[in-house]
Coordinates of C-alpha atoms in Angstrom, one line a residue:
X30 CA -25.4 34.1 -29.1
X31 CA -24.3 30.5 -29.5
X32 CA -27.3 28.5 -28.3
X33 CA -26.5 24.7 -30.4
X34 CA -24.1 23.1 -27.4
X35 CA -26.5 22.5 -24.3
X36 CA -26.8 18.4 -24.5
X37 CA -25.3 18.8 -20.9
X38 CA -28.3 20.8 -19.4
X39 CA -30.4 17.9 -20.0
X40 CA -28.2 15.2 -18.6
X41 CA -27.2 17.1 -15.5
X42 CA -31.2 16.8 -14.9
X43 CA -32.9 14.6 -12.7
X44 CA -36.6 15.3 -12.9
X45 CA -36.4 18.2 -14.9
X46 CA -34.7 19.3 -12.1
X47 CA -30.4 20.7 -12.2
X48 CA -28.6 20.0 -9.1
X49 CA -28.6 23.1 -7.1
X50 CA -26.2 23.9 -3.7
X51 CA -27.3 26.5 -1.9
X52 CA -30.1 28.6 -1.8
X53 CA -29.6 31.9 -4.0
X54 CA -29.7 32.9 -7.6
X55 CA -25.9 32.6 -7.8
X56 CA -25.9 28.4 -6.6
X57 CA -28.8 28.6 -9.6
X58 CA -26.5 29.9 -12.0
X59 CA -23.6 27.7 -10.9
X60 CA -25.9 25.0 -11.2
X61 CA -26.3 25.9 -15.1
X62 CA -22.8 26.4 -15.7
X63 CA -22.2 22.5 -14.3
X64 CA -24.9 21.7 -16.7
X65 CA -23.2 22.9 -19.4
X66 CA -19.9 22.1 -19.0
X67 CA -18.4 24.6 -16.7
X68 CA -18.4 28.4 -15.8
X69 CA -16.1 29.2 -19.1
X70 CA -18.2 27.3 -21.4
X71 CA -21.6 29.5 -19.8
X72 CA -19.9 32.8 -20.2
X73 CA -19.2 31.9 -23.6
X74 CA -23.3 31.0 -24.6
X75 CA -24.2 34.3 -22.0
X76 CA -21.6 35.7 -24.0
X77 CA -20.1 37.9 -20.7
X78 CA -16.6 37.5 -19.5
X79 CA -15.5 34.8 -17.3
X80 CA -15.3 37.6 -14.4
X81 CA -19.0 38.7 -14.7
X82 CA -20.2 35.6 -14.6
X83 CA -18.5 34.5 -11.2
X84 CA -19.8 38.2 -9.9
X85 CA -23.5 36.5 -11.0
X86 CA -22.2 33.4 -9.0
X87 CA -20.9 35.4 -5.8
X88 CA -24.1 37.6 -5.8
X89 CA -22.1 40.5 -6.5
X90 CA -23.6 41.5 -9.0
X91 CA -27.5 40.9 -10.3
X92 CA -27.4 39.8 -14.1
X93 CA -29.7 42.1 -16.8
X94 CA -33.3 41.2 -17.5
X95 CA -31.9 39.7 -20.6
X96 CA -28.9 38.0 -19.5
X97 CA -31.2 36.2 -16.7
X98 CA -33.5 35.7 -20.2
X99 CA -30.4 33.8 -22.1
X100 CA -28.9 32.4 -18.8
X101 CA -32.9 30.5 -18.2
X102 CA -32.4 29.4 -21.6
X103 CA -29.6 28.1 -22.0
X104 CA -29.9 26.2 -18.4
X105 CA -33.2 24.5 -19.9
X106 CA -35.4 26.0 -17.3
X107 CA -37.9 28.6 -16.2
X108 CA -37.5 32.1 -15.4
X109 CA -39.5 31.4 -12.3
X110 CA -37.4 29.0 -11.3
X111 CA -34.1 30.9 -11.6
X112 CA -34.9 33.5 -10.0
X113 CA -37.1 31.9 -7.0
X114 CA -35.9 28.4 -6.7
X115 CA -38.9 27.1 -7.6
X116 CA -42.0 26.7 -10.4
X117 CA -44.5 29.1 -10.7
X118 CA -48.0 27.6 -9.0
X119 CA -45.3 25.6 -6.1
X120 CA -46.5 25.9 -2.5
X121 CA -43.6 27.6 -0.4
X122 CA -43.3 27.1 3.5
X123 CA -42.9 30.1 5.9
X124 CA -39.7 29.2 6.4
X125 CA -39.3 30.1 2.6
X126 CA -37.8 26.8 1.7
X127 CA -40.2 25.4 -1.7
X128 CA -41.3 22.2 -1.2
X129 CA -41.7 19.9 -3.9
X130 CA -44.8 18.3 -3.9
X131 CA -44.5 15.9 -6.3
X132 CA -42.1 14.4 -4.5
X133 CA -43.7 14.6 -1.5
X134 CA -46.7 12.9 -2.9
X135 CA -44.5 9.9 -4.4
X136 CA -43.2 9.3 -1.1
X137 CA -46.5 9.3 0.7
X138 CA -48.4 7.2 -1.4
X139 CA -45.8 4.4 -1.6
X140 CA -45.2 4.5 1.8
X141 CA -48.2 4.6 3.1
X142 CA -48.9 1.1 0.0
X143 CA -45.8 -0.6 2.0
X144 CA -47.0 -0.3 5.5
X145 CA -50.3 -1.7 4.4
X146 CA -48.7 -4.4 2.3
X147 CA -47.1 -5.4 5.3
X148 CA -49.5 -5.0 7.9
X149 CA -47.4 -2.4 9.3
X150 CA -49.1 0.2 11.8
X151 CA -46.8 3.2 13.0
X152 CA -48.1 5.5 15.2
X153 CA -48.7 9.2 13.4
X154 CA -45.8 10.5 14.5
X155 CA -43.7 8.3 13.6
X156 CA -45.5 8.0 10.1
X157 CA -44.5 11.5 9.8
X158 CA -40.7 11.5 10.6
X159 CA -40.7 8.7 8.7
X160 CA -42.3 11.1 5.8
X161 CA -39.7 13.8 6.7
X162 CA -36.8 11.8 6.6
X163 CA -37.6 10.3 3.1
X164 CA -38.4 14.0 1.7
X165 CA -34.7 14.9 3.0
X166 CA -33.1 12.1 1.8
X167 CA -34.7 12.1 -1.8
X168 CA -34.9 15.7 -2.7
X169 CA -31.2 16.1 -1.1
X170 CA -29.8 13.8 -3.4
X171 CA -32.0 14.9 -6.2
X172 CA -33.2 11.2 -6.5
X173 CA -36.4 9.6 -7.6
X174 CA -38.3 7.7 -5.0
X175 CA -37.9 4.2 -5.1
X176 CA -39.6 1.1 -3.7
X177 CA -36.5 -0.6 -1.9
X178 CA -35.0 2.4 -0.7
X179 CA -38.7 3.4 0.6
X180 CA -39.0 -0.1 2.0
X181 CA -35.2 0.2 3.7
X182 CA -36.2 3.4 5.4
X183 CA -39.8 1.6 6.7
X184 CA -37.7 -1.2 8.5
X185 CA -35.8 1.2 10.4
X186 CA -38.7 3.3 11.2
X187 CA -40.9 -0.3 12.2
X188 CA -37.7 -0.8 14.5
X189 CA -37.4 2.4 16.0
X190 CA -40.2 3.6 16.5

């Protein structure tokens, strides 16, 4: 199995992270074919047809212990996370949806720095949403938290409260 050509995996990557749409094992593997360059260029490193691959993708069919083995490797990341969604050790919801808590953690602390920076007191509630929109916003795009977007999302909170 040709392993050398997956530059792409790692580029496609934002915080170690590929971008995934939807929730299954098939948007996972999708996500690794984008990584690499496309569904035809992953069938060739899986070495599997073209057709297999997309009955991976459409959940049609469940790919070998070994193929799931090559298809982790090739995509840069853990078995745990292909098949899951998420690390091994990362706190999941009851509505099954894995947080990142990283992330989450970012968000709160410079949040919670720019409201005291500028004197700002939101009530808890609205300190919350404010929390829940920012999670949304940056692990949707797959972004890093930044101060100015933070801050941008603070002055409409402060506004509308």
């Amino acid at each position: 199995m040709e392993t050398n050509d997956q530059g792409g995996a790692a580029q496609n990557r934002k915080n170690n992270r590929l971008q995934v749409s939807g929730y299954g094992l098939g948007a996972r593997i999708a996500a690794i074919a984008t990584s690499v360059g496309g569904k035809k260029r992953l069938a060739e490193l899986v070495n599997i047809s073209e057709g297999h691959l997309y009955r991976y993708i459409s959940e049609a069919n469940e790919p070998t212990a070994s193929k799931l083995v090559a298809l982790a490797h090739i995509g840069e990341v853990s078995l745990d996370w292909l098949l899951t969604g998420r690390e091994s050790g990362q706190q999941v919801p009851s509505e099954g949806v894995a947080l990142d808590l990283e992330v989450l953690e970012s968000l709160g602390l410079i949040a919670f720095e720019e409201l005291q920076e500028r004197a700002l007191s939101l009530e808890p509630a609205t300190q919350a949403r404010l929390l829940r929109v920012l999670y949304r916003h940056f692990v949707g795009r797959g972004e890093t938290p930044d101060r100015e977007t933070i801050r941008d999302f603070i002055d409409l909170a402060a506004r509308n409260p």
